[in-house]
PDB file of C-alpha atoms in Angstrom:
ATOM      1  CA  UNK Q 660      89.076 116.908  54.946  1.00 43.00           C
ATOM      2  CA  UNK Q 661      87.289 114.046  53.102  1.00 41.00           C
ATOM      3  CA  UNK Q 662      90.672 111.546  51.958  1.00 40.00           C
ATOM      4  CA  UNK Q 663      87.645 109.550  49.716  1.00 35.00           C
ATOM      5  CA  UNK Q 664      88.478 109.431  46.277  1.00 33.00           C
ATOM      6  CA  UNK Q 665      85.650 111.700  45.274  1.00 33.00           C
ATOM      7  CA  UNK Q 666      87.054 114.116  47.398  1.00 27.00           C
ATOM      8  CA  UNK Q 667      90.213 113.942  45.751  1.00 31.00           C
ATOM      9  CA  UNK Q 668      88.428 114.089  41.895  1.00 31.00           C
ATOM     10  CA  UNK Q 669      86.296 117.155  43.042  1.00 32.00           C
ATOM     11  CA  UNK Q 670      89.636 118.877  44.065  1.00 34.00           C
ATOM     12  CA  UNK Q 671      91.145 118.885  40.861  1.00 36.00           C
ATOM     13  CA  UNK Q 672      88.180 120.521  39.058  1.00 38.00           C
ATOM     14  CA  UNK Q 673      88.672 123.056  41.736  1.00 38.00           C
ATOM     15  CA  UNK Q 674      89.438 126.696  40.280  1.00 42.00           C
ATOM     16  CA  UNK Q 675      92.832 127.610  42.053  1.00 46.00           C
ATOM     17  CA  UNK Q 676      91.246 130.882  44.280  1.00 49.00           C
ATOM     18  CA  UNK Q 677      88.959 128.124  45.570  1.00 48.00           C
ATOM     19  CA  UNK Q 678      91.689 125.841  46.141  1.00 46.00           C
ATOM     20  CA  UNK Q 679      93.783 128.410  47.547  1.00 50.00           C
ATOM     21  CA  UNK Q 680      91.002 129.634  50.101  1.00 50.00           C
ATOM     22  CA  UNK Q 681      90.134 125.786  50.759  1.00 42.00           C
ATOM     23  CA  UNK Q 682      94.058 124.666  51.805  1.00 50.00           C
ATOM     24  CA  UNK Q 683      94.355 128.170  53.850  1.00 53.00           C
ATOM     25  CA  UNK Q 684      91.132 126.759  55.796  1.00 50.00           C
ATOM     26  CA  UNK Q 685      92.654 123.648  56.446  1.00 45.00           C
ATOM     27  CA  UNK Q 686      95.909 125.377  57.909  1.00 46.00           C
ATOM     28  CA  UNK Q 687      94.056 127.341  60.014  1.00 45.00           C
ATOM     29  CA  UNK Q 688      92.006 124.174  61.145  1.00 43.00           C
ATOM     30  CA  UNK Q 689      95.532 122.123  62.111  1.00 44.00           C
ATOM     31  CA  UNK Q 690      97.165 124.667  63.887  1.00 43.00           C
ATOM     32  CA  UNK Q 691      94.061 126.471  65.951  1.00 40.00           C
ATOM     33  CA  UNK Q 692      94.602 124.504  69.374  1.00 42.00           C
ATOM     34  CA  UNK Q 693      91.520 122.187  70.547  1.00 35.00           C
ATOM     35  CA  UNK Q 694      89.788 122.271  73.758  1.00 37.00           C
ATOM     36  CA  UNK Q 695      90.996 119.543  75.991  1.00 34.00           C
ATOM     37  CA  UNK Q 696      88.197 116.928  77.698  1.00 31.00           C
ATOM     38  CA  UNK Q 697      88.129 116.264  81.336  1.00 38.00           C
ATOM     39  CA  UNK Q 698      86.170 114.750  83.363  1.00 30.00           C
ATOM     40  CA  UNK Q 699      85.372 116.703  86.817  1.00 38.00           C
ATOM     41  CA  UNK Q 700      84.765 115.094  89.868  1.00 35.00           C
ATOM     42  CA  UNK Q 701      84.388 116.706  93.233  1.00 42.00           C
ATOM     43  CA  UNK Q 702      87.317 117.091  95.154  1.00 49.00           C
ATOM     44  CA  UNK Q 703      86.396 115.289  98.255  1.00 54.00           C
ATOM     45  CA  UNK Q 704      85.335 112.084  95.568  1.00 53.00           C
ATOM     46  CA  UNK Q 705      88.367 109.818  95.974  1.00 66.00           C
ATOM     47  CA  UNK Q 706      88.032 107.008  93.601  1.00 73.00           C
ATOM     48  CA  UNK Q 707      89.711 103.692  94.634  1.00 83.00           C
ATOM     49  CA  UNK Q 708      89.626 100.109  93.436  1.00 92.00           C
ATOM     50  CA  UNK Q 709      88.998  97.693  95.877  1.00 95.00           C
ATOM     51  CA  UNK Q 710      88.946  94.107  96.304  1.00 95.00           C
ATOM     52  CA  UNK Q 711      88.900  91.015  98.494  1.00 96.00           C
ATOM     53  CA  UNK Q 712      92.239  89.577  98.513  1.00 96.00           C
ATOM     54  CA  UNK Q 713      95.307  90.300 101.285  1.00 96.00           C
ATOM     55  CA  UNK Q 714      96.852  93.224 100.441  1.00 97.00           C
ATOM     56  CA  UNK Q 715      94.060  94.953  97.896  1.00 97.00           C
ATOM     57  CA  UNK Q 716      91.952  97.682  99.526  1.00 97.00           C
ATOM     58  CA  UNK Q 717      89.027  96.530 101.425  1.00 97.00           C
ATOM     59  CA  UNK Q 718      85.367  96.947  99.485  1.00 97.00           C
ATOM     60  CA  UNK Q 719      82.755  98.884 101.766  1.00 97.00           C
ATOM     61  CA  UNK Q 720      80.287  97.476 104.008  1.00 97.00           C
ATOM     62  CA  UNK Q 721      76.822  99.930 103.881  1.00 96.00           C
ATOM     63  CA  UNK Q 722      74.265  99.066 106.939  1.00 97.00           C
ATOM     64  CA  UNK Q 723      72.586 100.076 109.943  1.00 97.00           C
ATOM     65  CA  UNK Q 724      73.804  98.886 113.403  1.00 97.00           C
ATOM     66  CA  UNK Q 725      72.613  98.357 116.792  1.00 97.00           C
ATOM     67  CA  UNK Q 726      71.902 101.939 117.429  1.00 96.00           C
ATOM     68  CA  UNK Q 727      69.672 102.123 113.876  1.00 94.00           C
ATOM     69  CA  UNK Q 728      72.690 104.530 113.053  1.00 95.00           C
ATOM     70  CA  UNK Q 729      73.750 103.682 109.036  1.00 96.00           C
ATOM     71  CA  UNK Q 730      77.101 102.898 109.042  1.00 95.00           C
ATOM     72  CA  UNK Q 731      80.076 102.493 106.349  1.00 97.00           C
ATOM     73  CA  UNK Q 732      82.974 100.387 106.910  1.00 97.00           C
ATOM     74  CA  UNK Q 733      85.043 103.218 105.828  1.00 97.00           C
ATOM     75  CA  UNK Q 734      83.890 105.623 108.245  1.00 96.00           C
ATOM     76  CA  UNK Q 735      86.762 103.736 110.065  1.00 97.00           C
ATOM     77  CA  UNK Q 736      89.396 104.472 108.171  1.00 97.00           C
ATOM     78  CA  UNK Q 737      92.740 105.407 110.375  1.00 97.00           C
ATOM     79  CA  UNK Q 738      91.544 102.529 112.380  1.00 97.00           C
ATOM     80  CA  UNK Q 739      92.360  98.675 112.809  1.00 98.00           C
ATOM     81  CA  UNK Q 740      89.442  96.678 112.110  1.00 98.00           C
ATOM     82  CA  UNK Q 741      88.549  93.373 113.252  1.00 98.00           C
ATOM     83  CA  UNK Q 742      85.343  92.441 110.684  1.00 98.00           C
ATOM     84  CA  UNK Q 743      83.524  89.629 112.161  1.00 98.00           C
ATOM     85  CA  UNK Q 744      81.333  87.422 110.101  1.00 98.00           C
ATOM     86  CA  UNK Q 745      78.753  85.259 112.723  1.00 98.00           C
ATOM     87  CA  UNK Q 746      75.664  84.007 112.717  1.00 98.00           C
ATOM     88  CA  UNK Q 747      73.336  84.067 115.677  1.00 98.00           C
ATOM     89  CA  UNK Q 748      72.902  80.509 115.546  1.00 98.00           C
ATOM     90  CA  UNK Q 749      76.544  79.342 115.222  1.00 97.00           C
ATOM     91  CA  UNK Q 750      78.170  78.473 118.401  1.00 97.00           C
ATOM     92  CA  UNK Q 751      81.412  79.682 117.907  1.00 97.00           C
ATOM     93  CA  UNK Q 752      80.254  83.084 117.003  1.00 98.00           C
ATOM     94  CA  UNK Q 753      78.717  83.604 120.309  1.00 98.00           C
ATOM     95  CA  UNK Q 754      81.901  82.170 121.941  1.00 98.00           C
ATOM     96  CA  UNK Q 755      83.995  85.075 119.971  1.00 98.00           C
ATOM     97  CA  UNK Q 756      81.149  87.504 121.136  1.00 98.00           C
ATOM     98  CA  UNK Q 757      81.948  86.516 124.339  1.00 98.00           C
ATOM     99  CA  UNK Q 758      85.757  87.458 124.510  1.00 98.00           C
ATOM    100  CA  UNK Q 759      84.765  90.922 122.334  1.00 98.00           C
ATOM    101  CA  UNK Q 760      85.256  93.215 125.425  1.00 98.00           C
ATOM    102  CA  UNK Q 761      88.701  91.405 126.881  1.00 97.00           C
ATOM    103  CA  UNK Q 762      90.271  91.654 123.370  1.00 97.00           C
ATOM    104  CA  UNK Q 763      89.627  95.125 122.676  1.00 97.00           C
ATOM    105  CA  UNK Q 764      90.775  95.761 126.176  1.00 97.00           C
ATOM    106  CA  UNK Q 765      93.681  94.213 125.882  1.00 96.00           C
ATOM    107  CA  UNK Q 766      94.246  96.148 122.747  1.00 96.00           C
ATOM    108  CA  UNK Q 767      93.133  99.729 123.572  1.00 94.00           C
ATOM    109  CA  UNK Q 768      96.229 101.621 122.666  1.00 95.00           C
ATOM    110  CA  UNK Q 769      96.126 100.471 119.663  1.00 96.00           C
ATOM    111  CA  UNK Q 770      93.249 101.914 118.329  1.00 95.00           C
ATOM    112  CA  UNK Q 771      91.189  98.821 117.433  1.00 97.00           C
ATOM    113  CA  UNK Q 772      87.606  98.532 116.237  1.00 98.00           C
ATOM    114  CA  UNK Q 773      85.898  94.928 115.884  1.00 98.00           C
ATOM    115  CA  UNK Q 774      82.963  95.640 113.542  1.00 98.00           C
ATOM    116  CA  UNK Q 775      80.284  92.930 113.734  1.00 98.00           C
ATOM    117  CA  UNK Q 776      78.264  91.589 110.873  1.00 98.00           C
ATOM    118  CA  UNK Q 777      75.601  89.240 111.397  1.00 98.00           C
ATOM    119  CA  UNK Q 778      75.081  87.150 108.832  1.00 98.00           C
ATOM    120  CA  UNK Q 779      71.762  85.145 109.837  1.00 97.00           C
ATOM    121  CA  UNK Q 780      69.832  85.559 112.923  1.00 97.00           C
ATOM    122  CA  UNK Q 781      68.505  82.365 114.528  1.00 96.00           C
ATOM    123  CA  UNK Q 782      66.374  81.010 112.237  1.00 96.00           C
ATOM    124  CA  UNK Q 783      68.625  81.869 108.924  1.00 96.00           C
ATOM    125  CA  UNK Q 784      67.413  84.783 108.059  1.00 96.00           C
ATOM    126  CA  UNK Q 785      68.200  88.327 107.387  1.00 96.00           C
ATOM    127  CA  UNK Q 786      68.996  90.227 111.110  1.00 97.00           C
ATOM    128  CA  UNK Q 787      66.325  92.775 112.336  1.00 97.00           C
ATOM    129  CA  UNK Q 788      67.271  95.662 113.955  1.00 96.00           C
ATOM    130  CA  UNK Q 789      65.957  93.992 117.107  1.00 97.00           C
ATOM    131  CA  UNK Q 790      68.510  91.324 116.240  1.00 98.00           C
ATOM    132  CA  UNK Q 791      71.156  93.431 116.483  1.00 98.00           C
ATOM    133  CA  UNK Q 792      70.253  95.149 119.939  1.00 97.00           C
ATOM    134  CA  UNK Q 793      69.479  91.557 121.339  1.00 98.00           C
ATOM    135  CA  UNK Q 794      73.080  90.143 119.812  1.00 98.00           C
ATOM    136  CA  UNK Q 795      74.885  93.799 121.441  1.00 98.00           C
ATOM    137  CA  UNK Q 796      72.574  93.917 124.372  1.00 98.00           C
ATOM    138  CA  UNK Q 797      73.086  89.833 125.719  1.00 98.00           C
ATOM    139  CA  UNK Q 798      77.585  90.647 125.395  1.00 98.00           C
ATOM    140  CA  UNK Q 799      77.238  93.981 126.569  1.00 98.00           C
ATOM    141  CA  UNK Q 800      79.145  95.141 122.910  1.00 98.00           C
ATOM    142  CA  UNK Q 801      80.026  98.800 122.476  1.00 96.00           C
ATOM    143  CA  UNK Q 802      81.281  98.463 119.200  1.00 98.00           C
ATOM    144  CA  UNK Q 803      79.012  98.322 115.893  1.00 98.00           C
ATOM    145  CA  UNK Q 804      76.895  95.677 114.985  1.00 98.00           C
ATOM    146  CA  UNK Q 805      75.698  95.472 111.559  1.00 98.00           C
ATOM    147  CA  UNK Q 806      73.154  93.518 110.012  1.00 97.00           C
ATOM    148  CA  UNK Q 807      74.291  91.996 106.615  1.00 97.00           C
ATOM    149  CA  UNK Q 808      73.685  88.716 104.201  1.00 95.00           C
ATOM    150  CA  UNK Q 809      75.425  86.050 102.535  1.00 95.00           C
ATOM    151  CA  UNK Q 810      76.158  88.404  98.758  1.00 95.00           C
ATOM    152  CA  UNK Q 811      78.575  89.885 101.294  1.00 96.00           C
ATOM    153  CA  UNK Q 812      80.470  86.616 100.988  1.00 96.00           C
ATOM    154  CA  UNK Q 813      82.237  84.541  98.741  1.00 95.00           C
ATOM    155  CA  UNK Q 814      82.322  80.262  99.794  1.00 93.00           C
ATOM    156  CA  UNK Q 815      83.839  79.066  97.198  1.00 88.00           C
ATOM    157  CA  UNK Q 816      88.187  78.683  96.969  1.00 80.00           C
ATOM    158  CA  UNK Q 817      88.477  79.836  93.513  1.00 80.00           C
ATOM    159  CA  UNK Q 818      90.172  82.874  91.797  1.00 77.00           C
ATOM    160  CA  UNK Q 819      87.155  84.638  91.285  1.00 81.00           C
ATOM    161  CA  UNK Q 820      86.527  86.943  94.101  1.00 81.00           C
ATOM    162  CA  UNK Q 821      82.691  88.042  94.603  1.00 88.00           C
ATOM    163  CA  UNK Q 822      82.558  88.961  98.164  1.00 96.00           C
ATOM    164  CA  UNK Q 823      84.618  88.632 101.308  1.00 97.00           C
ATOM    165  CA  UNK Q 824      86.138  85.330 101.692  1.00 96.00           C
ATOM    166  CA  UNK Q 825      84.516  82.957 104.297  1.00 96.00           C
ATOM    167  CA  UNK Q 826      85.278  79.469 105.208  1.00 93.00           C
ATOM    168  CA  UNK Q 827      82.680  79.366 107.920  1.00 94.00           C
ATOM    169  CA  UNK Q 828      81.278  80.984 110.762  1.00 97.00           C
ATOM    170  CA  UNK Q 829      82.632  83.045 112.455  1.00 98.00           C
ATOM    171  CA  UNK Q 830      85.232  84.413 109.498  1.00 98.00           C
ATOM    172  CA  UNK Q 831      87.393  87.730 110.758  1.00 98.00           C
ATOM    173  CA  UNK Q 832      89.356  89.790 108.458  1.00 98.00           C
ATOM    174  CA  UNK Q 833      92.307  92.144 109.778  1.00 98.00           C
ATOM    175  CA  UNK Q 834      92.072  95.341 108.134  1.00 98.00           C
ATOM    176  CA  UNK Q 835      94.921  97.904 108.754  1.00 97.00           C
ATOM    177  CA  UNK Q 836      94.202 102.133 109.074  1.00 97.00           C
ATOM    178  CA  UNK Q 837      95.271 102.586 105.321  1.00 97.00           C
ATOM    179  CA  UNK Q 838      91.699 100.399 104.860  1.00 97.00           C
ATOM    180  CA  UNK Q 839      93.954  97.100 103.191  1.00 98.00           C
ATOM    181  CA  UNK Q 840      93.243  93.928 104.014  1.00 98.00           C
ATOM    182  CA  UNK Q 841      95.911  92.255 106.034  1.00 97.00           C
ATOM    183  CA  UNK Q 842      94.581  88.539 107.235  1.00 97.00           C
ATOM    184  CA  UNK Q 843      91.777  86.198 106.969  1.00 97.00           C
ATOM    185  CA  UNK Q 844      90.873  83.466 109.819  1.00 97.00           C
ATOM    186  CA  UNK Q 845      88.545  81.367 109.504  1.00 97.00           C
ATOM    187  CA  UNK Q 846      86.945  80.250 112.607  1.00 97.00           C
ATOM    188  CA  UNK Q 847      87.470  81.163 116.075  1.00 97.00           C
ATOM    189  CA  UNK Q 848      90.674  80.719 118.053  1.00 96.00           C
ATOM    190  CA  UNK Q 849      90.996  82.917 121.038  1.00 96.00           C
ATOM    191  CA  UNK Q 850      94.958  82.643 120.727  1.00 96.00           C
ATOM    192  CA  UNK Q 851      95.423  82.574 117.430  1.00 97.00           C
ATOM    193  CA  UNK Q 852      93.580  86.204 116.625  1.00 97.00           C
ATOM    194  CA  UNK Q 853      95.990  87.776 119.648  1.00 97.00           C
ATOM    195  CA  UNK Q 854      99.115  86.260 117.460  1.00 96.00           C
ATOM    196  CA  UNK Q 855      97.392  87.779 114.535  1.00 97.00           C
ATOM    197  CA  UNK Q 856      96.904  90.697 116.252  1.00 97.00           C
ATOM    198  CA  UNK Q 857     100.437  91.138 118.277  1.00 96.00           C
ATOM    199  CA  UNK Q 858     101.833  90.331 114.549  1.00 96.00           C
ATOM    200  CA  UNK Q 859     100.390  93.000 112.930  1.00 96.00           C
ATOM    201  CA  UNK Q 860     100.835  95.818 115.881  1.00 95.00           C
ATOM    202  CA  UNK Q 861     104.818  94.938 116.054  1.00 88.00           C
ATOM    203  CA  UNK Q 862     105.147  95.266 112.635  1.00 48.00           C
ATOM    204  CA  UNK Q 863     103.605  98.677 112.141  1.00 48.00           C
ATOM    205  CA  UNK Q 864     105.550  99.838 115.242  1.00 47.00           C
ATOM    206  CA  UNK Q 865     109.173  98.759 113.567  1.00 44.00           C
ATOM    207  CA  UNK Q 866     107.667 100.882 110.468  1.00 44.00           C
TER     208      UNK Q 866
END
């Protein structure tokens, strides 16, 4: 129903019958119930809004590992996850590779993963698949190894998240089963990840 003016002009010359048959039309319009519009998505499609800050649902990782098997981060969901940031050149990160297989030993009955994502291979660049079975092969690592880059990360301490925080190599993050993020350390302490880790296992255990 056109509220224009002209509309209203051209109404009046109207002859009643037509004026009649016009307001019936618009009664019938008003109270003839629309379709509603929604938008379908599959059922096993569960969208969820994730971030990069403690307590906001960790983003997905996409890559291939050490096996040349493409893997997601939240394949692991119903898992803790240890997310490792290294480089193959940084010291530290070997050191952490190093005490891999006594943490997660140490931490079996707990259902812990520690996911692996190397950064840079030796020379800076982007790891090779070869990279990977080298890094997995030279710390006899069972768990995946991913090959990644630096858009994964964000270096700078602002408010304006655009990747996974990292304040140098090697940078963990402690991700609980419900796929939140729990903890960030930067750098590698071989005591401070078991307090992180003893921390976080006691307190779902209270729960």
């Amino acid at each position: 129903f056109d509220k224009t003016p002209i509309t209203c002009y051209r109404l009046k010359e109207t002859s009643i019958l037509n004026l009649i048959t016009v307001l019936w039309m618009l009664i019938i319009a008003c109270i003839t119930p629309k379709p509603k519009q929604e938008t379908a998505f599959p059922d096993e499609v569960e969208v969820i809004e994730c971030g990069y800050d403690i307590g906001e649902y960790a983003c997905n990782i996409s890559s291939f590992d050490q096996n040349n098997n493409e893997i997601d981060l939240w394949d692991y969901k119903g898992k803790t996850i240890l997310l490792d940031f290294s480089t193959m050149w940084c010291y530290y990160c070997n050191v952490a590779a190093m005490d891999e297989n006594t943490l997660l030993e140490e931490y079996k009955d707990h259902d812990l993963v520690w996911i692996t994502v190397l950064i840079q291979d030796k020379n800076g660049d982007k790891p090779s698949h070869s990279d990977l079975k080298a890094w997995s092969s030279q710390f006899n690592l069972k768990d995946p190894v991913l090959s990644g880059d630096v858009s994964m990360l964000d270096f700078e301490d602002d408010e304006i998240n655009t990747g996974y925080k990292c304040g140098g190599y090697p940078t963990f993050v402690l991700i609980d089963k419900d796929m939140i993020i729990n903890q960030y350390l930067f750098g590698w302490s071989s005591t401070m990840i078991r307090e992180i880790l003893d921390s976080h296992f006691n307190t779902r255990e209270i729960e």
